Coordinates of C-alpha atoms in Angstrom, one line a residue:
M812 CA 0.0 0.0 0.0
K813 CA 2.8 2.3 0.9
K814 CA 4.6 1.5 -2.4
C815 CA 1.5 2.4 -4.4
T816 CA 1.1 5.6 -2.5
L817 CA 4.8 6.6 -3.2
L818 CA 4.4 5.7 -6.9
L819 CA 1.3 7.8 -7.2
I820 CA 2.9 10.8 -5.5
S821 CA 6.0 10.4 -7.8
T822 CA 3.8 10.3 -10.9
I823 CA 2.0 13.4 -9.9
L824 CA 5.2 15.3 -9.2
V825 CA 6.7 14.4 -12.6
F826 CA 3.4 15.4 -14.4
Q827 CA 3.4 18.8 -12.6
C828 CA 7.1 19.5 -13.5
G829 CA 6.3 18.7 -17.1
M830 CA 3.4 21.1 -17.1
C831 CA 5.6 23.9 -15.6
F832 CA 8.2 23.4 -18.3
A833 CA 5.6 23.4 -21.0
K834 CA 4.3 26.7 -19.7
E835 CA 7.7 28.4 -19.6
R836 CA 8.9 27.2 -23.0
P837 CA 7.4 29.4 -25.9
E838 CA 5.5 27.8 -28.6
S839 CA 7.7 29.5 -31.3
F840 CA 10.8 31.7 -31.5
A841 CA 9.4 34.1 -33.9
G842 CA 10.6 37.7 -33.3
M843 CA 13.2 36.5 -30.7
G844 CA 16.2 36.2 -33.1
Y845 CA 18.6 33.4 -33.3
V846 CA 19.0 31.6 -30.0
G847 CA 22.5 30.1 -29.9
T848 CA 26.0 30.7 -30.9
L849 CA 26.9 32.4 -34.2
P850 CA 30.1 31.5 -36.1
D851 CA 32.9 34.2 -36.3
L852 CA 32.3 35.5 -39.8
T853 CA 35.1 38.1 -39.7
R854 CA 37.8 35.4 -39.5
G855 CA 39.8 35.4 -42.8
Y856 CA 37.8 38.5 -44.0
E857 CA 40.0 41.4 -45.5
S858 CA 38.5 44.9 -46.0
A859 CA 38.4 46.3 -49.5
E860 CA 39.1 49.8 -48.2
P861 CA 42.7 51.0 -48.2
K862 CA 44.4 50.9 -44.9
Q863 CA 45.3 54.2 -43.4
I864 CA 49.0 54.6 -43.4
I865 CA 50.5 56.5 -40.4
P866 CA 53.5 58.4 -41.5
E867 CA 56.7 57.6 -39.9
M868 CA 57.8 60.6 -37.8
N869 CA 61.5 61.1 -37.5
P870 CA 62.9 63.9 -35.3
S871 CA 64.1 66.6 -37.7
K872 CA 67.3 68.6 -37.1
N873 CA 67.0 71.9 -35.3
F874 CA 66.6 74.5 -38.0
N875 CA 68.1 77.2 -35.8
S876 CA 71.0 75.1 -35.0
E877 CA 74.2 77.0 -35.7
N878 CA 75.9 74.0 -37.2
E879 CA 73.1 73.5 -39.8
L880 CA 73.1 77.1 -41.1
K881 CA 75.4 78.2 -43.9
P882 CA 77.4 81.4 -43.2
I883 CA 76.2 84.5 -45.0
P884 CA 78.5 85.3 -48.0
R885 CA 79.1 88.8 -46.9
E886 CA 82.2 89.0 -49.1
N887 CA 80.1 88.5 -52.2
P888 CA 79.3 92.0 -53.7
A889 CA 76.1 90.6 -55.5
F890 CA 74.8 89.3 -52.2
V891 CA 75.5 92.5 -50.3
N892 CA 74.2 94.9 -53.0
I893 CA 71.0 92.9 -53.8
I894 CA 70.0 90.6 -51.0
L895 CA 71.0 92.9 -48.1
K896 CA 69.6 96.1 -49.4
S897 CA 68.3 98.1 -46.4
E898 CA 64.9 99.8 -46.3
K899 CA 66.6 103.1 -46.3
T900 CA 68.4 102.4 -49.6
T901 CA 65.2 101.1 -51.1
Q902 CA 63.4 104.3 -50.2
Y903 CA 66.3 106.2 -51.9
V904 CA 65.9 104.1 -55.0
N905 CA 62.2 105.0 -55.0
D906 CA 63.1 108.6 -54.8
L907 CA 65.5 108.3 -57.7
N908 CA 62.8 106.6 -59.8
E909 CA 60.7 109.8 -59.6
F910 CA 63.4 111.8 -61.4
I911 CA 63.5 109.5 -64.5
P912 CA 60.3 110.7 -66.2
M913 CA 61.2 114.3 -65.3
L914 CA 64.6 114.0 -67.1
E915 CA 63.0 112.1 -70.1
S916 CA 60.6 114.9 -70.5
I917 CA 63.3 117.6 -70.5
Y918 CA 65.3 115.5 -72.9
D919 CA 62.3 115.3 -75.3
L920 CA 61.8 119.1 -75.1
I921 CA 65.5 119.7 -76.1
E922 CA 65.2 117.1 -78.9
N923 CA 62.1 118.7 -80.3
N924 CA 63.4 122.3 -79.9
S925 CA 60.3 123.1 -77.8
N926 CA 59.1 126.4 -76.4
V927 CA 61.4 128.2 -74.0
Q928 CA 58.7 128.7 -71.4
I929 CA 57.7 125.0 -71.4
F930 CA 61.3 124.0 -71.1
N931 CA 61.9 126.4 -68.1
A932 CA 58.8 125.2 -66.4
K933 CA 60.0 121.6 -66.6
V934 CA 63.5 122.6 -65.4
Y935 CA 62.0 124.5 -62.5
Y936 CA 60.0 121.4 -61.3
F937 CA 63.2 119.3 -61.7
N938 CA 65.1 121.9 -59.6
K939 CA 62.6 121.9 -56.8
S940 CA 62.6 118.1 -56.7
A941 CA 66.3 118.0 -56.5
D942 CA 66.3 120.5 -53.7
Y943 CA 63.9 118.2 -51.8
L944 CA 66.2 115.2 -52.4
R945 CA 69.2 117.2 -51.2
D946 CA 67.5 118.3 -48.0
K947 CA 66.3 114.7 -47.3
Y948 CA 69.7 113.0 -47.7
I949 CA 72.3 115.7 -47.2
N950 CA 73.4 114.3 -43.8
K951 CA 73.0 110.7 -44.7
P952 CA 75.2 108.1 -46.4
E953 CA 73.1 108.5 -49.7
S954 CA 74.6 112.0 -50.1
Q955 CA 77.9 110.3 -51.1
F956 CA 76.3 108.2 -53.8
V957 CA 77.3 108.9 -57.4
S958 CA 73.6 109.1 -58.3
F959 CA 73.0 111.8 -55.7
K960 CA 76.0 113.9 -56.7
R961 CA 75.1 113.6 -60.4
L962 CA 71.5 114.8 -59.8
M963 CA 72.7 117.8 -57.8
E964 CA 75.1 118.8 -60.6
L965 CA 72.6 118.2 -63.4
S966 CA 70.1 120.3 -61.5
M967 CA 72.6 123.3 -61.3
H968 CA 73.4 122.9 -65.0
A969 CA 69.9 122.7 -66.1
K970 CA 69.0 125.7 -64.0
S971 CA 71.8 127.8 -65.5
I972 CA 70.7 127.0 -69.1
A973 CA 67.1 127.7 -68.3
L974 CA 68.2 131.1 -67.0
L975 CA 70.4 131.7 -70.2
R976 CA 67.5 130.9 -72.4
N977 CA 65.2 133.2 -70.5
E978 CA 67.7 136.1 -70.7
A979 CA 68.3 135.4 -74.4
E980 CA 64.6 135.7 -75.1
K981 CA 64.6 139.1 -73.2
Y982 CA 67.8 140.7 -74.5
N983 CA 68.3 139.2 -78.0
P984 CA 66.5 142.0 -79.7
Y985 CA 68.9 144.6 -78.2
L986 CA 72.2 142.8 -78.5
A987 CA 74.8 142.7 -81.1
Y988 CA 76.6 139.4 -81.0
G989 CA 79.9 140.7 -80.0
S990 CA 82.2 139.6 -77.2
S991 CA 79.7 140.6 -74.5
G992 CA 76.6 139.2 -76.3
Y993 CA 78.1 135.9 -77.4
I994 CA 76.6 133.9 -74.7
Y995 CA 73.1 134.8 -75.9
N996 CA 73.9 133.7 -79.5
P997 CA 71.4 131.0 -80.7
N998 CA 74.4 128.8 -81.8
N999 CA 75.9 129.0 -78.3
I1000 CA 72.5 128.2 -76.7
T1001 CA 72.1 125.2 -79.0
E1002 CA 75.5 123.9 -78.1
Q1003 CA 74.8 124.3 -74.4
L1004 CA 71.4 122.4 -74.9
D1005 CA 73.3 119.6 -76.6
Y1006 CA 75.7 119.3 -73.6
L1007 CA 72.7 119.2 -71.3
K1008 CA 71.0 116.5 -73.3
T1009 CA 74.0 114.4 -73.1
E1010 CA 74.2 114.8 -69.4
I1011 CA 70.5 114.0 -69.0
E1012 CA 71.0 110.8 -71.0
Q1013 CA 73.9 109.6 -68.9
T1014 CA 72.0 110.5 -65.7
I1015 CA 69.0 108.5 -66.7
L1016 CA 71.1 105.5 -67.3
L1017 CA 72.8 105.9 -64.0
L1018 CA 69.5 106.1 -62.2
K1019 CA 68.1 103.0 -63.9
E1020 CA 71.2 101.1 -62.9
A1021 CA 70.6 102.0 -59.3
N1022 CA 67.2 100.2 -59.4

């Protein structure tokens, strides 16, 4: 009787456990995804995109290192005159450039035998510009440059010829071309203008070489 009772109780317990398992286990796995272990699909796979190469960084030499810099060739005149031009010299060259069109204009007036009044007006402007240059650089190293001295001399010569032409225009009707009036002779004035034209041409070349 006891054996029957134990068998009956065991059967009931087994039946109830089965019922509990049946309730917990879902009828389907729809919407729950794969339940289990996936294989490693990346093994043996190589990407088609190019790999980013990280540049190799090597320590560079110190640029400011005294041992790495070549000495300045100060004994080379081309380097000193061109590479090492100071700002002051550059400004001086800029001032010289302003005289080139002035002198070219005076040269053309002489070449074309233009009106005395126009010639004198151009020379007057040139003289005033030369006076400004003299006052600006008289106590500076530029006053020793050949270009500076040539401009000062040319200014004085052009001024004297402009005065000569002005006086000739005024006094010619009353002068006999003797010893005292020779300087106002048209031939003498033409000769003086030819000298001035040559000086202007040489000065223009000198100023252009200073650039």
